[in-house]
């Protein structure tokens, strides 16, 4: 009754950081059952904790939405393609968090990203994952920041971090569920073998990746443009999939043992803004292993020049 009086005629209730509220799922169920009509938006930065607390009491009565950093499509739709091209370098270096985009100076952008990493992303991971060695999480992320686009060996990571493989797997799972990392598994015709293939890890945001290695230099002063561009393309692709289909799609990595002979044509795109990088669109038939599973498969390759 007190809750009814407090909410009054409210038709929309927004709860931020909902995963921190005890018994949030049960409380939301009571509100939905007893106070009608009302819509509730419950946000949280840790999917594993919020999903566990909200999931069961509201089974079949909730709709989960993933909110990514601002996408290139959103920038183009709101400000135009010319503006997007002018800020592409900023996107590659500082990422797409709203606060970063509206900040005027590089100092403000870098300070925000440092605060975001220390007080928000890692805080949730450490708190909800019961991590006893927080420095190892930072070390793990730093190692992955230098391996963008490369297959990751959990055994090698465990050896470098002086941890057992199981602990590394748990840390990676926590970082995925707290929206820091994205895991792209290796592709295989045999779905059972696909589970055992090495993964590639990408960051949800380029700025988070760069704050980990403390490098906000301009593109002219960097030797990791390929990694920045690949991470940017992967996350933008996932944003597009989520926006169009309202759900994450399965994405897989493909490793070519032999370099294929590809007929390519160079397209003039925003890549012209990036030094020493060109985009090649593969116009030939994709590998047979792809088309056997995905009839409409097509191939796009990106290489340094």
PDB file of C-alpha atoms in Angstrom, residues 16-303:
ATOM      1  CA  UNK A  16      19.111   2.516 -12.497  1.00  0.00           C
ATOM      2  CA  UNK A  17      21.723   0.029 -11.256  1.00  0.00           C
ATOM      3  CA  UNK A  18      18.867  -2.363 -10.487  1.00  0.00           C
ATOM      4  CA  UNK A  19      21.220  -5.278  -9.896  1.00  0.00           C
ATOM      5  CA  UNK A  20      22.303  -3.669  -6.614  1.00  0.00           C
ATOM      6  CA  UNK A  21      18.815  -3.789  -5.074  1.00  0.00           C
ATOM      7  CA  UNK A  22      18.127  -6.857  -2.887  1.00  0.00           C
ATOM      8  CA  UNK A  23      15.370  -9.110  -4.254  1.00  0.00           C
ATOM      9  CA  UNK A  24      14.897  -6.793  -7.218  1.00  0.00           C
ATOM     10  CA  UNK A  25      13.171  -9.481  -9.290  1.00  0.00           C
ATOM     11  CA  UNK A  26      10.556 -10.236  -6.654  1.00  0.00           C
ATOM     12  CA  UNK A  27       9.970  -6.536  -5.980  1.00  0.00           C
ATOM     13  CA  UNK A  28       9.464  -5.839  -9.672  1.00  0.00           C
ATOM     14  CA  UNK A  29       6.974  -8.702  -9.891  1.00  0.00           C
ATOM     15  CA  UNK A  30       4.966  -7.262  -6.995  1.00  0.00           C
ATOM     16  CA  UNK A  31       4.906  -3.828  -8.629  1.00  0.00           C
ATOM     17  CA  UNK A  32       3.802  -5.239 -11.985  1.00  0.00           C
ATOM     18  CA  UNK A  33       1.129  -7.426 -10.377  1.00  0.00           C
ATOM     19  CA  UNK A  34      -0.271  -4.857  -7.967  1.00  0.00           C
ATOM     20  CA  UNK A  35       0.129  -1.542  -9.764  1.00  0.00           C
ATOM     21  CA  UNK A  36      -1.420  -1.460 -13.221  1.00  0.00           C
ATOM     22  CA  UNK A  37      -0.869  -0.121 -15.758  1.00  0.00           C
ATOM     23  CA  UNK A  38       2.830   0.592 -15.221  1.00  0.00           C
ATOM     24  CA  UNK A  39       5.948   0.045 -17.296  1.00  0.00           C
ATOM     25  CA  UNK A  40       9.340  -0.477 -15.692  1.00  0.00           C
ATOM     26  CA  UNK A  41      12.802   0.088 -17.142  1.00  0.00           C
ATOM     27  CA  UNK A  42      15.470  -1.591 -15.000  1.00  0.00           C
ATOM     28  CA  UNK A  43      19.051  -0.921 -16.063  1.00  0.00           C
ATOM     29  CA  UNK A  44      22.212  -2.632 -14.922  1.00  0.00           C
ATOM     30  CA  UNK A  45      25.854  -2.744 -15.914  1.00  0.00           C
ATOM     31  CA  UNK A  46      26.376  -6.389 -15.030  1.00  0.00           C
ATOM     32  CA  UNK A  47      24.261  -8.753 -17.094  1.00  0.00           C
ATOM     33  CA  UNK A  48      25.074 -11.846 -15.053  1.00  0.00           C
ATOM     34  CA  UNK A  49      23.799 -10.360 -11.797  1.00  0.00           C
ATOM     35  CA  UNK A  50      20.754  -8.516 -13.120  1.00  0.00           C
ATOM     36  CA  UNK A  51      19.649 -11.492 -15.216  1.00  0.00           C
ATOM     37  CA  UNK A  52      19.851 -13.826 -12.236  1.00  0.00           C
ATOM     38  CA  UNK A  53      17.863 -11.502  -9.970  1.00  0.00           C
ATOM     39  CA  UNK A  54      15.188 -10.491 -12.466  1.00  0.00           C
ATOM     40  CA  UNK A  55      14.934 -13.565 -14.667  1.00  0.00           C
ATOM     41  CA  UNK A  56      12.881 -16.150 -12.781  1.00  0.00           C
ATOM     42  CA  UNK A  57      10.215 -13.926 -11.140  1.00  0.00           C
ATOM     43  CA  UNK A  58       9.463 -12.216 -14.471  1.00  0.00           C
ATOM     44  CA  UNK A  59       9.810 -15.133 -16.870  1.00  0.00           C
ATOM     45  CA  UNK A  60       7.862 -14.370 -20.046  1.00  0.00           C
ATOM     46  CA  UNK A  61       7.046 -10.849 -18.884  1.00  0.00           C
ATOM     47  CA  UNK A  62      10.261  -8.982 -19.613  1.00  0.00           C
ATOM     48  CA  UNK A  63      12.130  -7.805 -22.671  1.00  0.00           C
ATOM     49  CA  UNK A  64      15.916  -7.553 -22.461  1.00  0.00           C
ATOM     50  CA  UNK A  65      17.704  -4.865 -24.473  1.00  0.00           C
ATOM     51  CA  UNK A  66      21.463  -4.499 -24.874  1.00  0.00           C
ATOM     52  CA  UNK A  67      22.662  -0.893 -24.969  1.00  0.00           C
ATOM     53  CA  UNK A  68      25.996  -0.474 -26.722  1.00  0.00           C
ATOM     54  CA  UNK A  69      28.200   2.607 -26.951  1.00  0.00           C
ATOM     55  CA  UNK A  70      26.987   5.017 -29.647  1.00  0.00           C
ATOM     56  CA  UNK A  71      27.180   3.419 -33.092  1.00  0.00           C
ATOM     57  CA  UNK A  72      28.447   4.904 -36.341  1.00  0.00           C
ATOM     58  CA  UNK A  73      24.939   4.541 -37.788  1.00  0.00           C
ATOM     59  CA  UNK A  74      23.484   6.645 -34.954  1.00  0.00           C
ATOM     60  CA  UNK A  75      26.067   9.369 -35.550  1.00  0.00           C
ATOM     61  CA  UNK A  76      25.347   9.421 -39.289  1.00  0.00           C
ATOM     62  CA  UNK A  77      21.567   9.447 -38.767  1.00  0.00           C
ATOM     63  CA  UNK A  78      21.758  12.370 -36.332  1.00  0.00           C
ATOM     64  CA  UNK A  79      24.654  14.448 -37.643  1.00  0.00           C
ATOM     65  CA  UNK A  80      25.348  13.281 -41.201  1.00  0.00           C
ATOM     66  CA  UNK A  81      28.112  11.294 -42.876  1.00  0.00           C
ATOM     67  CA  UNK A  82      30.459  14.285 -43.218  1.00  0.00           C
ATOM     68  CA  UNK A  83      30.452  14.791 -39.461  1.00  0.00           C
ATOM     69  CA  UNK A  84      31.013  11.070 -38.883  1.00  0.00           C
ATOM     70  CA  UNK A  85      34.023  11.067 -41.207  1.00  0.00           C
ATOM     71  CA  UNK A  86      35.460  14.040 -39.364  1.00  0.00           C
ATOM     72  CA  UNK A  87      35.313  12.188 -36.045  1.00  0.00           C
ATOM     73  CA  UNK A  88      36.327   8.714 -37.253  1.00  0.00           C
ATOM     74  CA  UNK A  89      39.798   9.027 -35.764  1.00  0.00           C
ATOM     75  CA  UNK A  90      38.245   9.953 -32.422  1.00  0.00           C
ATOM     76  CA  UNK A  91      36.020   6.874 -32.616  1.00  0.00           C
ATOM     77  CA  UNK A  92      39.013   4.629 -33.220  1.00  0.00           C
ATOM     78  CA  UNK A  93      41.001   6.114 -30.347  1.00  0.00           C
ATOM     79  CA  UNK A  94      38.427   7.175 -27.741  1.00  0.00           C
ATOM     80  CA  UNK A  95      35.477   4.959 -28.614  1.00  0.00           C
ATOM     81  CA  UNK A  96      31.784   5.728 -28.535  1.00  0.00           C
ATOM     82  CA  UNK A  97      30.603   6.312 -24.979  1.00  0.00           C
ATOM     83  CA  UNK A  98      28.247   9.344 -24.995  1.00  0.00           C
ATOM     84  CA  UNK A  99      30.295  11.287 -22.440  1.00  0.00           C
ATOM     85  CA  UNK A 100      33.399  10.807 -24.577  1.00  0.00           C
ATOM     86  CA  UNK A 101      31.664  12.020 -27.731  1.00  0.00           C
ATOM     87  CA  UNK A 102      30.435  15.264 -26.150  1.00  0.00           C
ATOM     88  CA  UNK A 103      33.731  16.001 -24.354  1.00  0.00           C
ATOM     89  CA  UNK A 104      35.673  18.754 -26.092  1.00  0.00           C
ATOM     90  CA  UNK A 105      39.268  17.965 -25.179  1.00  0.00           C
ATOM     91  CA  UNK A 106      41.352  14.807 -25.403  1.00  0.00           C
ATOM     92  CA  UNK A 107      42.187  15.268 -21.720  1.00  0.00           C
ATOM     93  CA  UNK A 108      38.514  15.141 -20.765  1.00  0.00           C
ATOM     94  CA  UNK A 109      37.992  12.069 -22.924  1.00  0.00           C
ATOM     95  CA  UNK A 110      40.946  10.165 -21.468  1.00  0.00           C
ATOM     96  CA  UNK A 111      40.054  11.118 -17.885  1.00  0.00           C
ATOM     97  CA  UNK A 112      36.489   9.883 -18.373  1.00  0.00           C
ATOM     98  CA  UNK A 113      37.685   6.562 -19.780  1.00  0.00           C
ATOM     99  CA  UNK A 114      40.062   6.051 -16.854  1.00  0.00           C
ATOM    100  CA  UNK A 115      37.241   6.730 -14.403  1.00  0.00           C
ATOM    101  CA  UNK A 116      34.901   4.465 -16.356  1.00  0.00           C
ATOM    102  CA  UNK A 117      37.357   1.589 -16.248  1.00  0.00           C
ATOM    103  CA  UNK A 118      38.373   1.921 -12.601  1.00  0.00           C
ATOM    104  CA  UNK A 119      35.093   2.881 -10.949  1.00  0.00           C
ATOM    105  CA  UNK A 120      32.509   1.225 -13.145  1.00  0.00           C
ATOM    106  CA  UNK A 121      33.442  -1.628 -15.463  1.00  0.00           C
ATOM    107  CA  UNK A 122      36.077  -3.291 -13.305  1.00  0.00           C
ATOM    108  CA  UNK A 123      34.255  -2.499 -10.069  1.00  0.00           C
ATOM    109  CA  UNK A 124      31.260  -4.553 -11.144  1.00  0.00           C
ATOM    110  CA  UNK A 125      33.407  -7.412 -12.378  1.00  0.00           C
ATOM    111  CA  UNK A 126      35.390  -7.586  -9.155  1.00  0.00           C
ATOM    112  CA  UNK A 127      32.349  -7.210  -6.897  1.00  0.00           C
ATOM    113  CA  UNK A 128      30.019  -9.702  -8.514  1.00  0.00           C
ATOM    114  CA  UNK A 129      32.657 -12.185  -9.587  1.00  0.00           C
ATOM    115  CA  UNK A 130      34.280 -12.500  -6.168  1.00  0.00           C
ATOM    116  CA  UNK A 131      37.691 -11.874  -7.734  1.00  0.00           C
ATOM    117  CA  UNK A 132      40.457 -12.297  -5.193  1.00  0.00           C
ATOM    118  CA  UNK A 133      43.301 -11.043  -7.388  1.00  0.00           C
ATOM    119  CA  UNK A 134      42.087  -7.818  -9.046  1.00  0.00           C
ATOM    120  CA  UNK A 135      45.499  -7.036 -10.527  1.00  0.00           C
ATOM    121  CA  UNK A 136      45.296 -10.253 -12.536  1.00  0.00           C
ATOM    122  CA  UNK A 137      42.112  -8.986 -14.206  1.00  0.00           C
ATOM    123  CA  UNK A 138      43.951  -5.849 -15.333  1.00  0.00           C
ATOM    124  CA  UNK A 139      46.901  -7.915 -16.530  1.00  0.00           C
ATOM    125  CA  UNK A 140      44.575 -10.227 -18.451  1.00  0.00           C
ATOM    126  CA  UNK A 141      42.848  -7.319 -20.177  1.00  0.00           C
ATOM    127  CA  UNK A 142      46.197  -5.737 -21.021  1.00  0.00           C
ATOM    128  CA  UNK A 143      47.395  -8.950 -22.650  1.00  0.00           C
ATOM    129  CA  UNK A 144      44.208  -9.184 -24.697  1.00  0.00           C
ATOM    130  CA  UNK A 145      44.487  -5.529 -25.709  1.00  0.00           C
ATOM    131  CA  UNK A 146      47.684  -6.410 -27.574  1.00  0.00           C
ATOM    132  CA  UNK A 147      46.135  -9.501 -29.198  1.00  0.00           C
ATOM    133  CA  UNK A 148      43.213  -7.960 -31.069  1.00  0.00           C
ATOM    134  CA  UNK A 149      42.443 -10.112 -34.096  1.00  0.00           C
ATOM    135  CA  UNK A 150      44.687 -12.975 -33.004  1.00  0.00           C
ATOM    136  CA  UNK A 151      43.582 -16.350 -31.725  1.00  0.00           C
ATOM    137  CA  UNK A 152      43.943 -16.515 -27.962  1.00  0.00           C
ATOM    138  CA  UNK A 153      45.376 -19.537 -26.185  1.00  0.00           C
ATOM    139  CA  UNK A 154      43.993 -19.917 -22.673  1.00  0.00           C
ATOM    140  CA  UNK A 155      46.968 -22.079 -21.779  1.00  0.00           C
ATOM    141  CA  UNK A 156      49.405 -19.324 -22.784  1.00  0.00           C
ATOM    142  CA  UNK A 157      47.378 -16.695 -20.928  1.00  0.00           C
ATOM    143  CA  UNK A 158      47.343 -18.848 -17.805  1.00  0.00           C
ATOM    144  CA  UNK A 159      51.104 -19.315 -18.022  1.00  0.00           C
ATOM    145  CA  UNK A 160      51.755 -15.582 -18.496  1.00  0.00           C
ATOM    146  CA  UNK A 161      49.479 -14.655 -15.586  1.00  0.00           C
ATOM    147  CA  UNK A 162      50.657 -17.508 -13.341  1.00  0.00           C
ATOM    148  CA  UNK A 163      47.071 -18.682 -12.930  1.00  0.00           C
ATOM    149  CA  UNK A 164      45.411 -21.984 -13.671  1.00  0.00           C
ATOM    150  CA  UNK A 165      43.422 -22.314 -16.885  1.00  0.00           C
ATOM    151  CA  UNK A 166      40.099 -22.593 -15.054  1.00  0.00           C
ATOM    152  CA  UNK A 167      40.635 -19.240 -13.332  1.00  0.00           C
ATOM    153  CA  UNK A 168      41.453 -17.563 -16.645  1.00  0.00           C
ATOM    154  CA  UNK A 169      38.275 -19.006 -18.166  1.00  0.00           C
ATOM    155  CA  UNK A 170      36.228 -17.692 -15.238  1.00  0.00           C
ATOM    156  CA  UNK A 171      37.755 -14.224 -15.514  1.00  0.00           C
ATOM    157  CA  UNK A 172      37.053 -14.106 -19.250  1.00  0.00           C
ATOM    158  CA  UNK A 173      33.455 -15.151 -18.645  1.00  0.00           C
ATOM    159  CA  UNK A 174      33.030 -12.393 -16.062  1.00  0.00           C
ATOM    160  CA  UNK A 175      34.486  -9.801 -18.435  1.00  0.00           C
ATOM    161  CA  UNK A 176      32.073 -10.879 -21.155  1.00  0.00           C
ATOM    162  CA  UNK A 177      29.085 -10.683 -18.825  1.00  0.00           C
ATOM    163  CA  UNK A 178      30.110  -7.252 -17.578  1.00  0.00           C
ATOM    164  CA  UNK A 179      30.245  -5.941 -21.165  1.00  0.00           C
ATOM    165  CA  UNK A 180      33.987  -5.420 -21.403  1.00  0.00           C
ATOM    166  CA  UNK A 181      34.915  -8.210 -23.839  1.00  0.00           C
ATOM    167  CA  UNK A 182      33.288  -9.978 -26.767  1.00  0.00           C
ATOM    168  CA  UNK A 183      34.244 -13.564 -27.566  1.00  0.00           C
ATOM    169  CA  UNK A 184      34.335 -14.551 -31.250  1.00  0.00           C
ATOM    170  CA  UNK A 185      34.766 -18.296 -31.590  1.00  0.00           C
ATOM    171  CA  UNK A 186      36.599 -19.991 -34.432  1.00  0.00           C
ATOM    172  CA  UNK A 187      34.429 -21.230 -37.285  1.00  0.00           C
ATOM    173  CA  UNK A 188      34.127 -24.929 -38.087  1.00  0.00           C
ATOM    174  CA  UNK A 189      31.819 -27.095 -40.195  1.00  0.00           C
ATOM    175  CA  UNK A 190      31.777 -29.508 -37.277  1.00  0.00           C
ATOM    176  CA  UNK A 191      29.838 -27.674 -34.566  1.00  0.00           C
ATOM    177  CA  UNK A 192      31.268 -29.942 -31.880  1.00  0.00           C
ATOM    178  CA  UNK A 193      34.808 -29.026 -32.896  1.00  0.00           C
ATOM    179  CA  UNK A 194      33.897 -25.344 -32.979  1.00  0.00           C
ATOM    180  CA  UNK A 195      33.571 -25.365 -29.194  1.00  0.00           C
ATOM    181  CA  UNK A 196      37.214 -26.435 -28.837  1.00  0.00           C
ATOM    182  CA  UNK A 197      38.656 -23.907 -31.281  1.00  0.00           C
ATOM    183  CA  UNK A 198      40.620 -20.940 -29.988  1.00  0.00           C
ATOM    184  CA  UNK A 199      38.687 -17.690 -29.695  1.00  0.00           C
ATOM    185  CA  UNK A 200      39.424 -14.112 -30.576  1.00  0.00           C
ATOM    186  CA  UNK A 201      38.526 -11.451 -28.034  1.00  0.00           C
ATOM    187  CA  UNK A 202      37.449  -7.926 -28.865  1.00  0.00           C
ATOM    188  CA  UNK A 203      36.514  -4.977 -26.674  1.00  0.00           C
ATOM    189  CA  UNK A 204      33.033  -3.484 -26.587  1.00  0.00           C
ATOM    190  CA  UNK A 205      34.678  -0.097 -26.996  1.00  0.00           C
ATOM    191  CA  UNK A 206      37.969   1.028 -28.529  1.00  0.00           C
ATOM    192  CA  UNK A 207      38.423   3.652 -25.835  1.00  0.00           C
ATOM    193  CA  UNK A 208      38.384   1.023 -23.083  1.00  0.00           C
ATOM    194  CA  UNK A 209      41.005  -0.960 -24.978  1.00  0.00           C
ATOM    195  CA  UNK A 210      43.242   2.110 -25.333  1.00  0.00           C
ATOM    196  CA  UNK A 211      42.940   3.209 -21.716  1.00  0.00           C
ATOM    197  CA  UNK A 212      44.184  -0.236 -20.679  1.00  0.00           C
ATOM    198  CA  UNK A 213      47.414   0.254 -22.621  1.00  0.00           C
ATOM    199  CA  UNK A 214      47.483   3.986 -21.785  1.00  0.00           C
ATOM    200  CA  UNK A 215      47.799   5.028 -25.416  1.00  0.00           C
ATOM    201  CA  UNK A 216      45.685   7.875 -26.763  1.00  0.00           C
ATOM    202  CA  UNK A 217      48.175   9.005 -29.392  1.00  0.00           C
ATOM    203  CA  UNK A 218      46.921  10.104 -32.800  1.00  0.00           C
ATOM    204  CA  UNK A 219      46.855   7.564 -35.624  1.00  0.00           C
ATOM    205  CA  UNK A 220      49.990   9.069 -37.178  1.00  0.00           C
ATOM    206  CA  UNK A 221      51.935   8.122 -34.050  1.00  0.00           C
ATOM    207  CA  UNK A 222      50.632   4.556 -33.650  1.00  0.00           C
ATOM    208  CA  UNK A 223      51.648   1.131 -34.904  1.00  0.00           C
ATOM    209  CA  UNK A 224      48.378  -0.600 -33.964  1.00  0.00           C
ATOM    210  CA  UNK A 225      46.004   0.950 -36.499  1.00  0.00           C
ATOM    211  CA  UNK A 226      45.074  -2.484 -37.826  1.00  0.00           C
ATOM    212  CA  UNK A 227      44.000  -3.650 -34.365  1.00  0.00           C
ATOM    213  CA  UNK A 228      41.999  -0.466 -33.754  1.00  0.00           C
ATOM    214  CA  UNK A 229      40.249  -0.769 -37.079  1.00  0.00           C
ATOM    215  CA  UNK A 230      39.458  -4.472 -36.677  1.00  0.00           C
ATOM    216  CA  UNK A 231      38.006  -3.969 -33.190  1.00  0.00           C
ATOM    217  CA  UNK A 232      35.937  -1.042 -34.487  1.00  0.00           C
ATOM    218  CA  UNK A 233      34.543  -3.060 -37.405  1.00  0.00           C
ATOM    219  CA  UNK A 234      33.655  -6.073 -35.265  1.00  0.00           C
ATOM    220  CA  UNK A 235      31.719  -4.106 -32.657  1.00  0.00           C
ATOM    221  CA  UNK A 236      29.992  -1.959 -35.297  1.00  0.00           C
ATOM    222  CA  UNK A 237      28.899  -5.135 -37.064  1.00  0.00           C
ATOM    223  CA  UNK A 238      27.451  -6.501 -33.821  1.00  0.00           C
ATOM    224  CA  UNK A 239      25.682  -3.198 -33.113  1.00  0.00           C
ATOM    225  CA  UNK A 240      24.109  -3.339 -36.569  1.00  0.00           C
ATOM    226  CA  UNK A 241      22.960  -6.927 -36.076  1.00  0.00           C
ATOM    227  CA  UNK A 242      21.420  -6.085 -32.715  1.00  0.00           C
ATOM    228  CA  UNK A 243      19.735  -2.951 -34.028  1.00  0.00           C
ATOM    229  CA  UNK A 244      18.221  -4.644 -37.080  1.00  0.00           C
ATOM    230  CA  UNK A 245      17.259  -7.983 -35.552  1.00  0.00           C
ATOM    231  CA  UNK A 246      16.930  -6.951 -31.887  1.00  0.00           C
ATOM    232  CA  UNK A 247      19.278  -9.726 -30.814  1.00  0.00           C
ATOM    233  CA  UNK A 248      22.925 -10.723 -30.949  1.00  0.00           C
ATOM    234  CA  UNK A 249      23.773 -13.026 -33.825  1.00  0.00           C
ATOM    235  CA  UNK A 250      26.364 -15.762 -33.821  1.00  0.00           C
ATOM    236  CA  UNK A 251      29.669 -14.487 -35.215  1.00  0.00           C
ATOM    237  CA  UNK A 252      32.679 -16.670 -35.922  1.00  0.00           C
ATOM    238  CA  UNK A 253      36.307 -16.089 -36.846  1.00  0.00           C
ATOM    239  CA  UNK A 254      37.925 -17.760 -39.852  1.00  0.00           C
ATOM    240  CA  UNK A 255      41.607 -18.578 -40.167  1.00  0.00           C
ATOM    241  CA  UNK A 256      43.015 -19.260 -43.621  1.00  0.00           C
ATOM    242  CA  UNK A 257      45.890 -21.754 -43.655  1.00  0.00           C
ATOM    243  CA  UNK A 258      46.730 -21.030 -47.294  1.00  0.00           C
ATOM    244  CA  UNK A 259      46.451 -17.571 -48.713  1.00  0.00           C
ATOM    245  CA  UNK A 260      43.710 -17.676 -51.366  1.00  0.00           C
ATOM    246  CA  UNK A 261      43.845 -16.044 -54.760  1.00  0.00           C
ATOM    247  CA  UNK A 262      41.236 -13.302 -54.564  1.00  0.00           C
ATOM    248  CA  UNK A 263      40.050 -10.909 -57.191  1.00  0.00           C
ATOM    249  CA  UNK A 264      39.707  -7.667 -55.322  1.00  0.00           C
ATOM    250  CA  UNK A 265      38.604  -4.138 -55.959  1.00  0.00           C
ATOM    251  CA  UNK A 266      39.521  -1.224 -53.738  1.00  0.00           C
ATOM    252  CA  UNK A 267      36.582   0.881 -52.621  1.00  0.00           C
ATOM    253  CA  UNK A 268      36.894   4.527 -51.646  1.00  0.00           C
ATOM    254  CA  UNK A 269      35.421   4.760 -48.171  1.00  0.00           C
ATOM    255  CA  UNK A 270      36.135   6.470 -44.894  1.00  0.00           C
ATOM    256  CA  UNK A 271      39.205   4.244 -44.761  1.00  0.00           C
ATOM    257  CA  UNK A 272      40.917   6.891 -46.865  1.00  0.00           C
ATOM    258  CA  UNK A 273      41.228   8.843 -43.625  1.00  0.00           C
ATOM    259  CA  UNK A 274      43.464   6.165 -42.166  1.00  0.00           C
ATOM    260  CA  UNK A 275      47.141   5.986 -43.165  1.00  0.00           C
ATOM    261  CA  UNK A 276      48.612   2.697 -44.401  1.00  0.00           C
ATOM    262  CA  UNK A 277      45.284   0.930 -44.544  1.00  0.00           C
ATOM    263  CA  UNK A 278      43.106  -0.101 -47.469  1.00  0.00           C
ATOM    264  CA  UNK A 279      39.926  -2.100 -47.702  1.00  0.00           C
ATOM    265  CA  UNK A 280      39.634  -4.958 -50.155  1.00  0.00           C
ATOM    266  CA  UNK A 281      36.232  -6.382 -50.960  1.00  0.00           C
ATOM    267  CA  UNK A 282      36.474 -10.023 -51.977  1.00  0.00           C
ATOM    268  CA  UNK A 283      34.250 -10.582 -55.001  1.00  0.00           C
ATOM    269  CA  UNK A 284      34.982 -14.280 -55.527  1.00  0.00           C
ATOM    270  CA  UNK A 285      33.271 -17.344 -54.094  1.00  0.00           C
ATOM    271  CA  UNK A 286      33.742 -17.671 -50.298  1.00  0.00           C
ATOM    272  CA  UNK A 287      35.360 -20.802 -48.813  1.00  0.00           C
ATOM    273  CA  UNK A 288      33.287 -23.945 -49.343  1.00  0.00           C
ATOM    274  CA  UNK A 289      33.144 -24.572 -45.575  1.00  0.00           C
ATOM    275  CA  UNK A 290      31.107 -21.383 -45.244  1.00  0.00           C
ATOM    276  CA  UNK A 291      28.585 -22.035 -47.986  1.00  0.00           C
ATOM    277  CA  UNK A 292      27.883 -25.580 -46.811  1.00  0.00           C
ATOM    278  CA  UNK A 293      26.430 -24.134 -43.614  1.00  0.00           C
ATOM    279  CA  UNK A 294      25.406 -20.665 -44.743  1.00  0.00           C
ATOM    280  CA  UNK A 295      24.174 -20.582 -48.319  1.00  0.00           C
ATOM    281  CA  UNK A 296      24.255 -16.801 -48.658  1.00  0.00           C
ATOM    282  CA  UNK A 297      27.741 -16.444 -47.127  1.00  0.00           C
ATOM    283  CA  UNK A 298      29.955 -13.736 -48.569  1.00  0.00           C
ATOM    284  CA  UNK A 299      33.536 -12.710 -47.942  1.00  0.00           C
ATOM    285  CA  UNK A 300      35.035  -9.385 -46.948  1.00  0.00           C
ATOM    286  CA  UNK A 301      38.749  -9.229 -46.207  1.00  0.00           C
ATOM    287  CA  UNK A 302      40.690  -6.330 -44.751  1.00  0.00           C
ATOM    288  CA  UNK A 303      44.431  -6.062 -45.044  1.00  0.00           C
TER     289      UNK A 303
END
